[in-house]
Coordinates of C-alpha atoms in Angstrom, one line a residue:
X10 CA 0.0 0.0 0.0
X11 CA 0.9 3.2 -0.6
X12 CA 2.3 5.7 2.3
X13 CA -0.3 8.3 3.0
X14 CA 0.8 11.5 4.6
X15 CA -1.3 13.8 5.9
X16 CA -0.8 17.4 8.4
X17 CA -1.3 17.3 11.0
X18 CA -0.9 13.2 11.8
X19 CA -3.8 11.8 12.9
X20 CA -3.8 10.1 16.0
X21 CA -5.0 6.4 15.0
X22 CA -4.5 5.7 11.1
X23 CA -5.1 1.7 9.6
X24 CA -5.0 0.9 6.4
X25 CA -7.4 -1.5 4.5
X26 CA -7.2 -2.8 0.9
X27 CA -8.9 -1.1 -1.9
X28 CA -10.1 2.5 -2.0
X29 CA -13.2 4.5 -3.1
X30 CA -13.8 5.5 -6.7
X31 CA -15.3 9.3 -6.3
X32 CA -16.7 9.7 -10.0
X33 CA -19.4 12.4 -11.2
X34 CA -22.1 10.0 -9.8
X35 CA -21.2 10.2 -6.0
X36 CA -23.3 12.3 -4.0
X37 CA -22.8 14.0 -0.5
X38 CA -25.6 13.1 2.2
X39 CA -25.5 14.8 6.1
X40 CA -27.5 15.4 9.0
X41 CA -27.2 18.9 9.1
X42 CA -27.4 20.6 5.6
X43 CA -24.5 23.3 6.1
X44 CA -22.1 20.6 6.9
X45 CA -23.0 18.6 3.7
X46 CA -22.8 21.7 1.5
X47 CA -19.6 22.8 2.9
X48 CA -18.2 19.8 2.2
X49 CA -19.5 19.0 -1.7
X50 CA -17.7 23.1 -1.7
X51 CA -14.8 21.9 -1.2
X52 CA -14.7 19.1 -3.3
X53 CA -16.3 20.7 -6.7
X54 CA -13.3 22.6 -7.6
X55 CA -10.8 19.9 -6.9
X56 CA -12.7 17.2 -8.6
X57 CA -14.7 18.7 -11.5
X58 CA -17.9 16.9 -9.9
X59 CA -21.0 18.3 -9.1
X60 CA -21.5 15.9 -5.5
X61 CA -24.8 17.3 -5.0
X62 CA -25.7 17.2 -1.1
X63 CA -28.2 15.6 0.3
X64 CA -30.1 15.3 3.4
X65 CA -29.4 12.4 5.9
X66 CA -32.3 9.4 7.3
X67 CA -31.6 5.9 8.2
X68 CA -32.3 4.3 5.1
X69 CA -29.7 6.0 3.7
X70 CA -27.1 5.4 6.2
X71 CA -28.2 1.4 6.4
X72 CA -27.5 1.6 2.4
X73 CA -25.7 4.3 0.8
X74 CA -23.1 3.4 -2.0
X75 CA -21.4 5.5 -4.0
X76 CA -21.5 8.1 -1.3
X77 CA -19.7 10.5 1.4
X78 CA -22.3 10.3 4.2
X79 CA -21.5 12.9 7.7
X80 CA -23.5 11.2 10.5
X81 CA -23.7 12.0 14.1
X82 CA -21.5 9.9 16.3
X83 CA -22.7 8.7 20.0
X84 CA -22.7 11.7 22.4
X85 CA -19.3 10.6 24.3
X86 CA -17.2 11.4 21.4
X87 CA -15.0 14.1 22.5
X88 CA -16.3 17.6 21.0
X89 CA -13.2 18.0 18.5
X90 CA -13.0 14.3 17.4
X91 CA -13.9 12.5 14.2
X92 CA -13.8 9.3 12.9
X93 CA -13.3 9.0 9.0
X94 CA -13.9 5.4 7.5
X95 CA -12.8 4.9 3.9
X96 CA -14.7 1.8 2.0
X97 CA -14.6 0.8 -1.4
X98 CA -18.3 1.6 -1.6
X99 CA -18.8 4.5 0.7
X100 CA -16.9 7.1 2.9
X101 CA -18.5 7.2 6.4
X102 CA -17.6 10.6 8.5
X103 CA -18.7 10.4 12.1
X104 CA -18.2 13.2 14.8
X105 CA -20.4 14.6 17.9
X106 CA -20.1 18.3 17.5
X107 CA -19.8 20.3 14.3
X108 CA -15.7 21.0 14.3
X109 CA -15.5 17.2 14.2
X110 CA -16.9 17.2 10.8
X111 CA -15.1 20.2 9.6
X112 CA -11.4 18.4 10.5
X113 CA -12.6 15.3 8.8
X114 CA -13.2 17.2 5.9
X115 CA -9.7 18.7 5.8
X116 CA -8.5 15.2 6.6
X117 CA -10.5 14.3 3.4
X118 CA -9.0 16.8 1.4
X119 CA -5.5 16.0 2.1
X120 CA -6.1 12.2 1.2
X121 CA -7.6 13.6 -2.7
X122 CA -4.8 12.3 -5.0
X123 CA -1.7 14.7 -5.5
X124 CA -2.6 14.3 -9.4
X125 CA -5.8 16.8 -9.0
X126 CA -3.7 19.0 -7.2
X127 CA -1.5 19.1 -9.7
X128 CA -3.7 18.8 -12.9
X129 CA -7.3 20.4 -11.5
X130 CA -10.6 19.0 -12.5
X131 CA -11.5 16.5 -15.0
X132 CA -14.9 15.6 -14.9
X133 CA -14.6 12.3 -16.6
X134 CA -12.0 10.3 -14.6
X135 CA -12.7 8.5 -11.4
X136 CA -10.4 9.6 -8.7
X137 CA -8.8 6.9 -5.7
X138 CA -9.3 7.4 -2.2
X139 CA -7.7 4.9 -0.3
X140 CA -9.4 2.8 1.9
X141 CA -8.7 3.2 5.6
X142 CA -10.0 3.9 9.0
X143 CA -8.8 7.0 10.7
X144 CA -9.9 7.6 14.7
X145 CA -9.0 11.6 15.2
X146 CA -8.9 14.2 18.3
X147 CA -6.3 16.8 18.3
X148 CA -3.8 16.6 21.6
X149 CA -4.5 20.1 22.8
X150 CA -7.8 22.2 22.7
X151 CA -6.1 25.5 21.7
X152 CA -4.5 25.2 18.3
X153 CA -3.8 29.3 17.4
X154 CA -1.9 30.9 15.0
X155 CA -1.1 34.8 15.1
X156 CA -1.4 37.9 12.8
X157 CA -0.3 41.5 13.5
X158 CA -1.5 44.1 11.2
X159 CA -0.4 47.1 13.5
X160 CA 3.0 47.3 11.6
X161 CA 1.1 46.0 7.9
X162 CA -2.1 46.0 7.2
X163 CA -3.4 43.5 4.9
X164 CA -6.5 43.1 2.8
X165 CA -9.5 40.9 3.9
X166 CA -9.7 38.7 1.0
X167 CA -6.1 37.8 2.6
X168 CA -7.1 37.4 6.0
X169 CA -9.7 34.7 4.6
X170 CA -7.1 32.9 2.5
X171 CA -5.4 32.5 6.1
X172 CA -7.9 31.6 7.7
X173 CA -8.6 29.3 5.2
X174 CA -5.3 27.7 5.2
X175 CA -5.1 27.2 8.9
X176 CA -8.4 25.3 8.7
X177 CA -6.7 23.3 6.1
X178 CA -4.2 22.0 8.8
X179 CA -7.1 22.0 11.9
X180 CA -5.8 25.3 13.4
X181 CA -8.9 26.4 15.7
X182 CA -7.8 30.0 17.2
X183 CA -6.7 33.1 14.8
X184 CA -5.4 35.9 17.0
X185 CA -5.7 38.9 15.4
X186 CA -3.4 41.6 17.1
X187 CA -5.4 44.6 15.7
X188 CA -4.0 47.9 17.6
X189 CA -0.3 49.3 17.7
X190 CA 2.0 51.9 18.3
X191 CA 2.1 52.2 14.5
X192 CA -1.0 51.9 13.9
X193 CA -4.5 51.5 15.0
X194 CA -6.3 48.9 12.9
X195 CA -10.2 48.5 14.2
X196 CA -13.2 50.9 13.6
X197 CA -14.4 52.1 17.0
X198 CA -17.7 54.1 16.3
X199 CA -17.8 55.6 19.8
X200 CA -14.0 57.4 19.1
X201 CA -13.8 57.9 15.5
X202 CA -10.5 59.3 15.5
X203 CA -8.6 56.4 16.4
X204 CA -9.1 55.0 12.8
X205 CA -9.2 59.0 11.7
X206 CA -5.8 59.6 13.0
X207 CA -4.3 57.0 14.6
X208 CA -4.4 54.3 11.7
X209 CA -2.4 56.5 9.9
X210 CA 1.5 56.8 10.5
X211 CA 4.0 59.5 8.1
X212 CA 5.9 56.5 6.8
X213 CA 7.4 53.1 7.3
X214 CA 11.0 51.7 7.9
X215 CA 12.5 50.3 4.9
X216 CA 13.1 46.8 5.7
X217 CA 16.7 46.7 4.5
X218 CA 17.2 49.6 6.9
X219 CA 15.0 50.1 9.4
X220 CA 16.4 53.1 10.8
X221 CA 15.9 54.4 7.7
X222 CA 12.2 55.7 6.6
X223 CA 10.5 54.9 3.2
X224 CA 9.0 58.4 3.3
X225 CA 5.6 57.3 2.2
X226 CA 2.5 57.9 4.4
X227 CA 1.3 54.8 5.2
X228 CA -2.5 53.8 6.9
X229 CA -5.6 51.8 7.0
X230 CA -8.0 50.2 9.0
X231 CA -11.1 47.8 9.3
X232 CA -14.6 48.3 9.5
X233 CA -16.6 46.8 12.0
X234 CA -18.8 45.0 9.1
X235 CA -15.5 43.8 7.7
X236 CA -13.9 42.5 10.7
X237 CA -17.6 40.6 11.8
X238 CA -17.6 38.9 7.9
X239 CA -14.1 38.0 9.0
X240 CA -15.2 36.5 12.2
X241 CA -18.1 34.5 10.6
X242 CA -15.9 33.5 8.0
X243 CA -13.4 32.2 10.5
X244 CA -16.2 30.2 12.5
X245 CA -17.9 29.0 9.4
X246 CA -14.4 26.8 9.0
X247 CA -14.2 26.0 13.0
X248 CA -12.0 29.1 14.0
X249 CA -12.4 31.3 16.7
X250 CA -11.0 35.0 16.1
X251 CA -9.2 36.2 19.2
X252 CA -8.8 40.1 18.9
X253 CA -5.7 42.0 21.0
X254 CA -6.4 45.2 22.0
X255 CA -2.9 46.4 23.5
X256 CA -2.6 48.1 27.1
X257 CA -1.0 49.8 29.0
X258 CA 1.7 50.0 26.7
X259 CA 2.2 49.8 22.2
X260 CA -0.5 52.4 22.8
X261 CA 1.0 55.3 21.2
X262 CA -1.5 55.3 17.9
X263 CA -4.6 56.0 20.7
X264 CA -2.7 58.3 21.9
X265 CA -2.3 60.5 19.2
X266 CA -5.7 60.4 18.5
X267 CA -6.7 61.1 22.3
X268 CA -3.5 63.0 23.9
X269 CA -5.5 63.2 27.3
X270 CA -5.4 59.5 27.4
X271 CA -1.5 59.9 28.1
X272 CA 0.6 61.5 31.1
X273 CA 1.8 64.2 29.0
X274 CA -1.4 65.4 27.8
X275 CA 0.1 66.0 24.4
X276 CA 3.0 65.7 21.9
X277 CA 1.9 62.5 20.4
X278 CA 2.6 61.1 17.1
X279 CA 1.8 57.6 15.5
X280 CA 5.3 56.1 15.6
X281 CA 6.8 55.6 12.2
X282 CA 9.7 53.7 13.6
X283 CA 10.0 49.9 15.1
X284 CA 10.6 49.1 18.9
X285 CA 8.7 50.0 21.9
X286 CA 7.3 53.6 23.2
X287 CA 7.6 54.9 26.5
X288 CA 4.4 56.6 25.9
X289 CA 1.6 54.6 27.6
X290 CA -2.1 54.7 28.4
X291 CA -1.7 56.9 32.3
X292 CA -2.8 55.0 34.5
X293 CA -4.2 57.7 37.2
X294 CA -6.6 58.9 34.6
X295 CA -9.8 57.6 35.6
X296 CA -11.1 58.9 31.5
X297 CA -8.4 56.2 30.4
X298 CA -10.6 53.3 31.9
X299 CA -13.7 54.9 30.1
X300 CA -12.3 54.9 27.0
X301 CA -11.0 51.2 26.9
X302 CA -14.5 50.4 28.5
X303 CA -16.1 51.8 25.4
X304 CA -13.7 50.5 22.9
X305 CA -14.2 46.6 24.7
X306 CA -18.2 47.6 24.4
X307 CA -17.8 47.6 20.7
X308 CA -15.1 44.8 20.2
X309 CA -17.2 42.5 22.5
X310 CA -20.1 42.7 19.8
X311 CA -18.1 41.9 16.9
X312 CA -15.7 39.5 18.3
X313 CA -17.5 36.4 20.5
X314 CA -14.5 34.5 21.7
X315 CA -14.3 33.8 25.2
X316 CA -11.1 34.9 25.5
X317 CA -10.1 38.9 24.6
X318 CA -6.5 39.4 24.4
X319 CA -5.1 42.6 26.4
X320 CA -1.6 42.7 25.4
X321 CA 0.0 43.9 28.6
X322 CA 4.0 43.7 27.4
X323 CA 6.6 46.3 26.8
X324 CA 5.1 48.9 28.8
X325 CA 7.7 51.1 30.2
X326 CA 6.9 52.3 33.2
X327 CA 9.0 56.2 33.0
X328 CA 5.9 58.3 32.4
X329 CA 4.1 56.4 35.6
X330 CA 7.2 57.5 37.9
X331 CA 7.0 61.1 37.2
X332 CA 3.2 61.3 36.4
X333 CA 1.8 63.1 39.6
X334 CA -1.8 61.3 38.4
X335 CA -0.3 58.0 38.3
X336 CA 1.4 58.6 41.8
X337 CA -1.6 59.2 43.4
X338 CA -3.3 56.2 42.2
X339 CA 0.1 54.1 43.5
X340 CA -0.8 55.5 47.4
X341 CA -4.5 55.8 46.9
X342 CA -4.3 52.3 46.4
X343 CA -1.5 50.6 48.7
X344 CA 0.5 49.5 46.1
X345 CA 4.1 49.0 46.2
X346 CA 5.9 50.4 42.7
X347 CA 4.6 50.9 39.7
X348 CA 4.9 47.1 38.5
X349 CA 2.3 46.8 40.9
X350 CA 0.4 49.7 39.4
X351 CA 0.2 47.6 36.1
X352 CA -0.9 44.5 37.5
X353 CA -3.8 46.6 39.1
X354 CA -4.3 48.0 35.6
X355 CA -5.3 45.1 34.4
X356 CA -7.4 43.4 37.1
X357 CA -9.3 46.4 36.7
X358 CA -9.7 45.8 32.7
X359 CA -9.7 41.7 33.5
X360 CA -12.7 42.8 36.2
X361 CA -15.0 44.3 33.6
X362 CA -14.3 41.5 31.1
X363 CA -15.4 39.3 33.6
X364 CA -18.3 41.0 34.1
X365 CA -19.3 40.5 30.8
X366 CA -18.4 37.2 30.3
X367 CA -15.2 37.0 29.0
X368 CA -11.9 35.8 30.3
X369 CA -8.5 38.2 29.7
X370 CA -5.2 36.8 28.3
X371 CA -2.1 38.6 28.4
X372 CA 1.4 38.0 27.4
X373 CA 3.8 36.8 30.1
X374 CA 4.6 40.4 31.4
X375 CA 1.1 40.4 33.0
X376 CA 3.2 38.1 35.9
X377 CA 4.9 41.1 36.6
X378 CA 3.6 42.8 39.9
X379 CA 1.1 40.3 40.4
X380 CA -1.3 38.0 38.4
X381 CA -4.7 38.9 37.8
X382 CA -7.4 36.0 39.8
X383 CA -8.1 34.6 36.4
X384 CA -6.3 35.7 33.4
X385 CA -4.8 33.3 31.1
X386 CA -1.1 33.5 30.4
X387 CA 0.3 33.5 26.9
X388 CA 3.9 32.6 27.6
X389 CA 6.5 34.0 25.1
X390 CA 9.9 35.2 26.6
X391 CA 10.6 31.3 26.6
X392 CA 9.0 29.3 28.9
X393 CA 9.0 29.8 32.3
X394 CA 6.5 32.7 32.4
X395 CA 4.1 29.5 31.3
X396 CA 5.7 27.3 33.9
X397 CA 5.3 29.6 36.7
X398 CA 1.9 30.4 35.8
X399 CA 0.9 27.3 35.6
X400 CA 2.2 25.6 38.7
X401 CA 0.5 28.5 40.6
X402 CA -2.8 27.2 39.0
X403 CA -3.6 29.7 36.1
X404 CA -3.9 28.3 32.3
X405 CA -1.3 28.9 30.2
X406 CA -1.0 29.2 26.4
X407 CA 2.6 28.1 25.3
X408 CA 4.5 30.4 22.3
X409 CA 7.9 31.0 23.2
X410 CA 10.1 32.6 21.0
X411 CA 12.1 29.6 20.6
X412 CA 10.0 27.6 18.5
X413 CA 6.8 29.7 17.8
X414 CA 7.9 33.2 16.3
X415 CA 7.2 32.7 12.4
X416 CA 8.9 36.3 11.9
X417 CA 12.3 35.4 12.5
X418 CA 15.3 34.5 10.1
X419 CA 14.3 30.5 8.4
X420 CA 18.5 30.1 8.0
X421 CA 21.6 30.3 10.2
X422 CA 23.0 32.4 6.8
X423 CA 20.6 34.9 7.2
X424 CA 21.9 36.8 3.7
X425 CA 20.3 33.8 2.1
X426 CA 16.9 35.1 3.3
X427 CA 14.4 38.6 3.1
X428 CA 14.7 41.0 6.0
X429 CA 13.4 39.4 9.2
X430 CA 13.8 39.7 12.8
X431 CA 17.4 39.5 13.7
X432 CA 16.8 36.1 15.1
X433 CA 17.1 32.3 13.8
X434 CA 14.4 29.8 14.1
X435 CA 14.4 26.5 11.6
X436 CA 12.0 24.6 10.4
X437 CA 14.0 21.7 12.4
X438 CA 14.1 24.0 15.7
X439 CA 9.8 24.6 15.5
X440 CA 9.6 20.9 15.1
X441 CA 10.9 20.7 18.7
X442 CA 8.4 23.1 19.9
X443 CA 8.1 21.8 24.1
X444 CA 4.4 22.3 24.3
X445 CA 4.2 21.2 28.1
X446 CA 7.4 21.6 30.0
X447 CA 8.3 19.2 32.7
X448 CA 8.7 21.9 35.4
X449 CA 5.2 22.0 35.7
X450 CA 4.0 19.8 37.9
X451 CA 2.0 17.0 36.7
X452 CA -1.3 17.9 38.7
X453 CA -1.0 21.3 37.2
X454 CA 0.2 20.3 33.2
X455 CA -4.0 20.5 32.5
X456 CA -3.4 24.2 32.4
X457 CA -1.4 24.3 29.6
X458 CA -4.3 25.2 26.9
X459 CA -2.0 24.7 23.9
X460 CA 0.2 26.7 21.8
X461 CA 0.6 29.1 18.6
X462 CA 2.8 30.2 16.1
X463 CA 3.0 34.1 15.8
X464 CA 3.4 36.5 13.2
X465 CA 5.1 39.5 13.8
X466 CA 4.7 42.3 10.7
X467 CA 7.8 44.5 11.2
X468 CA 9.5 43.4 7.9
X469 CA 6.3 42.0 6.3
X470 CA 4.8 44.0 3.7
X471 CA 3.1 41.7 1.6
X472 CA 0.9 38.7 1.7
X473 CA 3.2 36.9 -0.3
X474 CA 5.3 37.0 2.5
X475 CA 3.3 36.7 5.5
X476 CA 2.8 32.7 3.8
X477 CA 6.6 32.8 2.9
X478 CA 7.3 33.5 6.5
X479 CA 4.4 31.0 8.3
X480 CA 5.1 28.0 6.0
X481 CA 6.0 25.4 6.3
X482 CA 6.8 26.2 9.8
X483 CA 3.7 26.5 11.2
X484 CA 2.8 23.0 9.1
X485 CA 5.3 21.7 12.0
X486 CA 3.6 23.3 14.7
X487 CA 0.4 22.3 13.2
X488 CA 1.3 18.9 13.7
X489 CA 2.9 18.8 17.4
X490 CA -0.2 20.3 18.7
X491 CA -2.9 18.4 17.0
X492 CA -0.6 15.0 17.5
X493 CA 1.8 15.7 20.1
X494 CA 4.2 13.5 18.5
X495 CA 7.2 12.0 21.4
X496 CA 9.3 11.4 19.1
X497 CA 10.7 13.6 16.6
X498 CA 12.4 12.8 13.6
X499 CA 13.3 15.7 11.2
X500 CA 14.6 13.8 8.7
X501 CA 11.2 11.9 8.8
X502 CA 9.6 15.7 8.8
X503 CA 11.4 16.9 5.8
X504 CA 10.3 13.3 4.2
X505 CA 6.9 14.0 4.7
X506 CA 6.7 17.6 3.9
X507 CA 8.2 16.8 0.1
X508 CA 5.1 14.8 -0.4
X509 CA 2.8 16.9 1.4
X510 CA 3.7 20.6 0.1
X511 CA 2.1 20.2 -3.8
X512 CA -1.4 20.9 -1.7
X513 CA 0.2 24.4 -0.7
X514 CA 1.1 24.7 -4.2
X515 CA -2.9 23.7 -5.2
X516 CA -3.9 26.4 -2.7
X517 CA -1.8 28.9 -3.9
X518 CA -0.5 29.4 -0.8
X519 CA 3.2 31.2 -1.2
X520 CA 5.9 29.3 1.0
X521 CA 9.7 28.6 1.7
X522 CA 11.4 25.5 -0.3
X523 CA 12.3 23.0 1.8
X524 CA 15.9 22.4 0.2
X525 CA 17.2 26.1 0.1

């Protein structure tokens, strides 16, 4: 039989002889409509086949040849799992909850011969589909993978060919990282300058330079009806979008718009350079908790995710010691420095987004003067921000640098590469991505949610290479958090990324050679 290979690795894969012919006469048949449709999408433009879908009874299940039927497994299948059976006379897709179904799908996809990737439709052929039995659930429930558009803004049909793409390798969590020093990316109807003036910066680094300036003005942002099409979009495929609205600090684009937001009260611009801004949101300024109480108002209708993301890193804290405002709030409230005064920052913010029913997470600087009672942790200055968090009971999303940041150099020789971060991180070096440490203790390693790749935008301009810079990198970490592999080969990786990456090429999706 032939090897199949398929990202991410399922969990439980056997191999039975003879496969399914899918020809112009198979049809589609499902339980719930949407899901049956979704899928004969998908297929049409791969296959040349029309696969009308059908509705779902008994008889049909009992009988069906010639088919792809999606039927409702028993209730005590786990709510991401799926089982995919492959026959010579049908294909029998069973899962509990709706994501099931949509990872089976993808699963389905990948197994489509490479030779309609390669060639596209021909309506008259009869296409293989090895036969097989797959049992599926991913390792870890959060699965994410980051975009900034702070530094770049990037068009929408983009942001759904991403999205699109992670679905394609069972991603489940797009965190969209939306506000910036350099820009301020999300319509807030309530303060209409922040898209006004603070989307807008006088010009960009070169990336070759990037203490140099392009001298271009550069700006943009979305609209709420764009960025909810976006979120539907994303859940239609079994993603959840995770917005970051930064505070205290990479606040300097609200500022500009709103100088009273700021201890100074004025002298704001929308930074045009890279790196981080000791102008932050003041933290004495009782309007400042208004205003983000009123931007979260209007994110919290677009965006549904349980989770909002706060930022909470590189905020210096030099405006707070010599802001008068700010060092009252430090006595009026007992605290001890002004680390302290950011950790009660944000268990005021964290507060009101419990409130509401949400839950706050914050990158690992939030540990700094103080947790708040129930924010998540999104560990990225290596791991022991996610370690510590974790052992003292609070879940913890894993993304250190080390293996996760998809913006930095893919060679040791970085002249062999575009401008990137001025750090290294190989395909071979995400493959040995440490999702759940063993400092943590093993009563506590349930907090670890999961991990994500992230995608910083500094020297990112184009969409071409945001993919050049995410794959195949993120295949990799696609496939340690959905399998969790213990061992880990690369040379086995490589093996089975030559024989996988023609589907990128099918997608269109831009991405590194393996061999340069």
């Amino acid at each position: 039989m032939a090897e199949i290979t398929l990202f991410p690795q399922p969990q439980q894969l056997e191999q039975k002889p003879g496969a399914f012919k899918l020809n112009r006469h198979t049809r589609v048949f499902a339980a719930d409509g949407a899901l049956g449709d979704m899928l004969a999408d998908y297929l049409r433009p791969a296959t040349g086949f029309g696969l009308p879908a059908h509705p779902l009874d008994d008889d049909i299940l009992a009988d069906a040849t010639n088919a792809i039927v999606l039927a409702p497994a028993d209730d005590d299948m786990a709510a991401e799992a799926y089982t995919l059976d492959v026959a010579p006379e049908r294909i029998l897709i069973r899962a509990s909850q709706r994501n099931g179904f949509l990872y089976a799908m993808q699963t389905l996809r990948q197994l489509l011969p490479r030779q309609i990737l390669a060639d596209g439709p021909q309506a008259d052929v009869a296409w293989s589909i090895p036969s097989l039995r797959i049992s599926d659930a991913p390792a870890f429930g959060w699965r994410g993978l980051h975009l900034d558009v702070g530094r770049h803004l990037f068009p929408v049909d983009f942001i759904k060919k991403f999205i699109d793409t992670m679905a394609f390798y069972k991603f489940n969590i797009f965190h969209w990282h939306l506000t910036e020093d350099q820009g301020w990316r999300l319509e807030i109807k309530m303060h209409p300058r922040l898209t006004e003036i603070g989307s807008q910066r006088a010009e960009t680094p070169i990336p070759a330079n990037p203490k140099q300036g392009d001298g271009q003005p550069y700006g943009g942002f979305y609209t709420q009806d764009e960025a909810r099409d976006i979120v539907a979009y994303a859940a239609a495929r079994g993603i959840t979008v995770m917005p970051e609205i930064e505070l205290p600090g990479h606040s300097l684009a609200a500022l500009t718009a709103y100088p009273e937001l700021g201890c100074l009260g004025s002298g704001y611009e929308v930074r045009a350079s890279w790196g981080i801004d000791a102008n932050i949101y003041c933290a004495g300024n009782d309007k400042v908790f208004t205003f983000l109480q009123d931007v979260f108002e209007e994110a919290l209708e677009i965006f549904p995710s349980a989770y909002i993301h706060i930022g909470g890193d590189e905020a210096p804290k030099d405006r707070w010691r010599t802001c008068p405002k700010c060092q009252a709030r430090i006595k009026a409230e007992g605290l001890a420095d002004e680390d302290e005064l950011q950790s009660w920052f944000i268990r005021r913010i964290e507060s009101w987004l419990n409130e509401k029913g949400r839950r706050l997470v914050g990158w690992d600087e939030i540990l700094e003067g103080g947790l708040a009672p129930n924010a998540t942790v999104m560990s990225w200055r290596g791991s022991d921000g996610g370690i510590a968090a974790a052992n003292a009971g609070h879940d913890v999303i894993m993304t250190p640098t080390t293996y996760c940041y998809l913006d930095y150099y893919q060679h040791e020789d970085w002249t062999r590469e575009p401008p990137a971060i001025p750090s290294t991180l190989t395909l071979e070096q995400a493959w040995q991505f440490v999702v759940v440490p063993e400092q943590i203790a093993k009563e506590r390693k349930h907090h670890v949610l999961g991990g994500q790749g992230n995608i910083w935008t500094e020297y990112i301009p184009s969409t071409d290479q945001v993919e050049y810079m995410a794959f195949p990198r993120a295949i990799a970490i696609a496939d340690i958090l959905w399998n969790h592999p213990v061992d880990r080969n690369y040379d086995d990786l490589a093996a089975r990324l030559r024989a996988h990456l023609p589907c990128l090429d099918a997608l269109g999706v831009n991405y590194r050679p393996l061999d340069n």
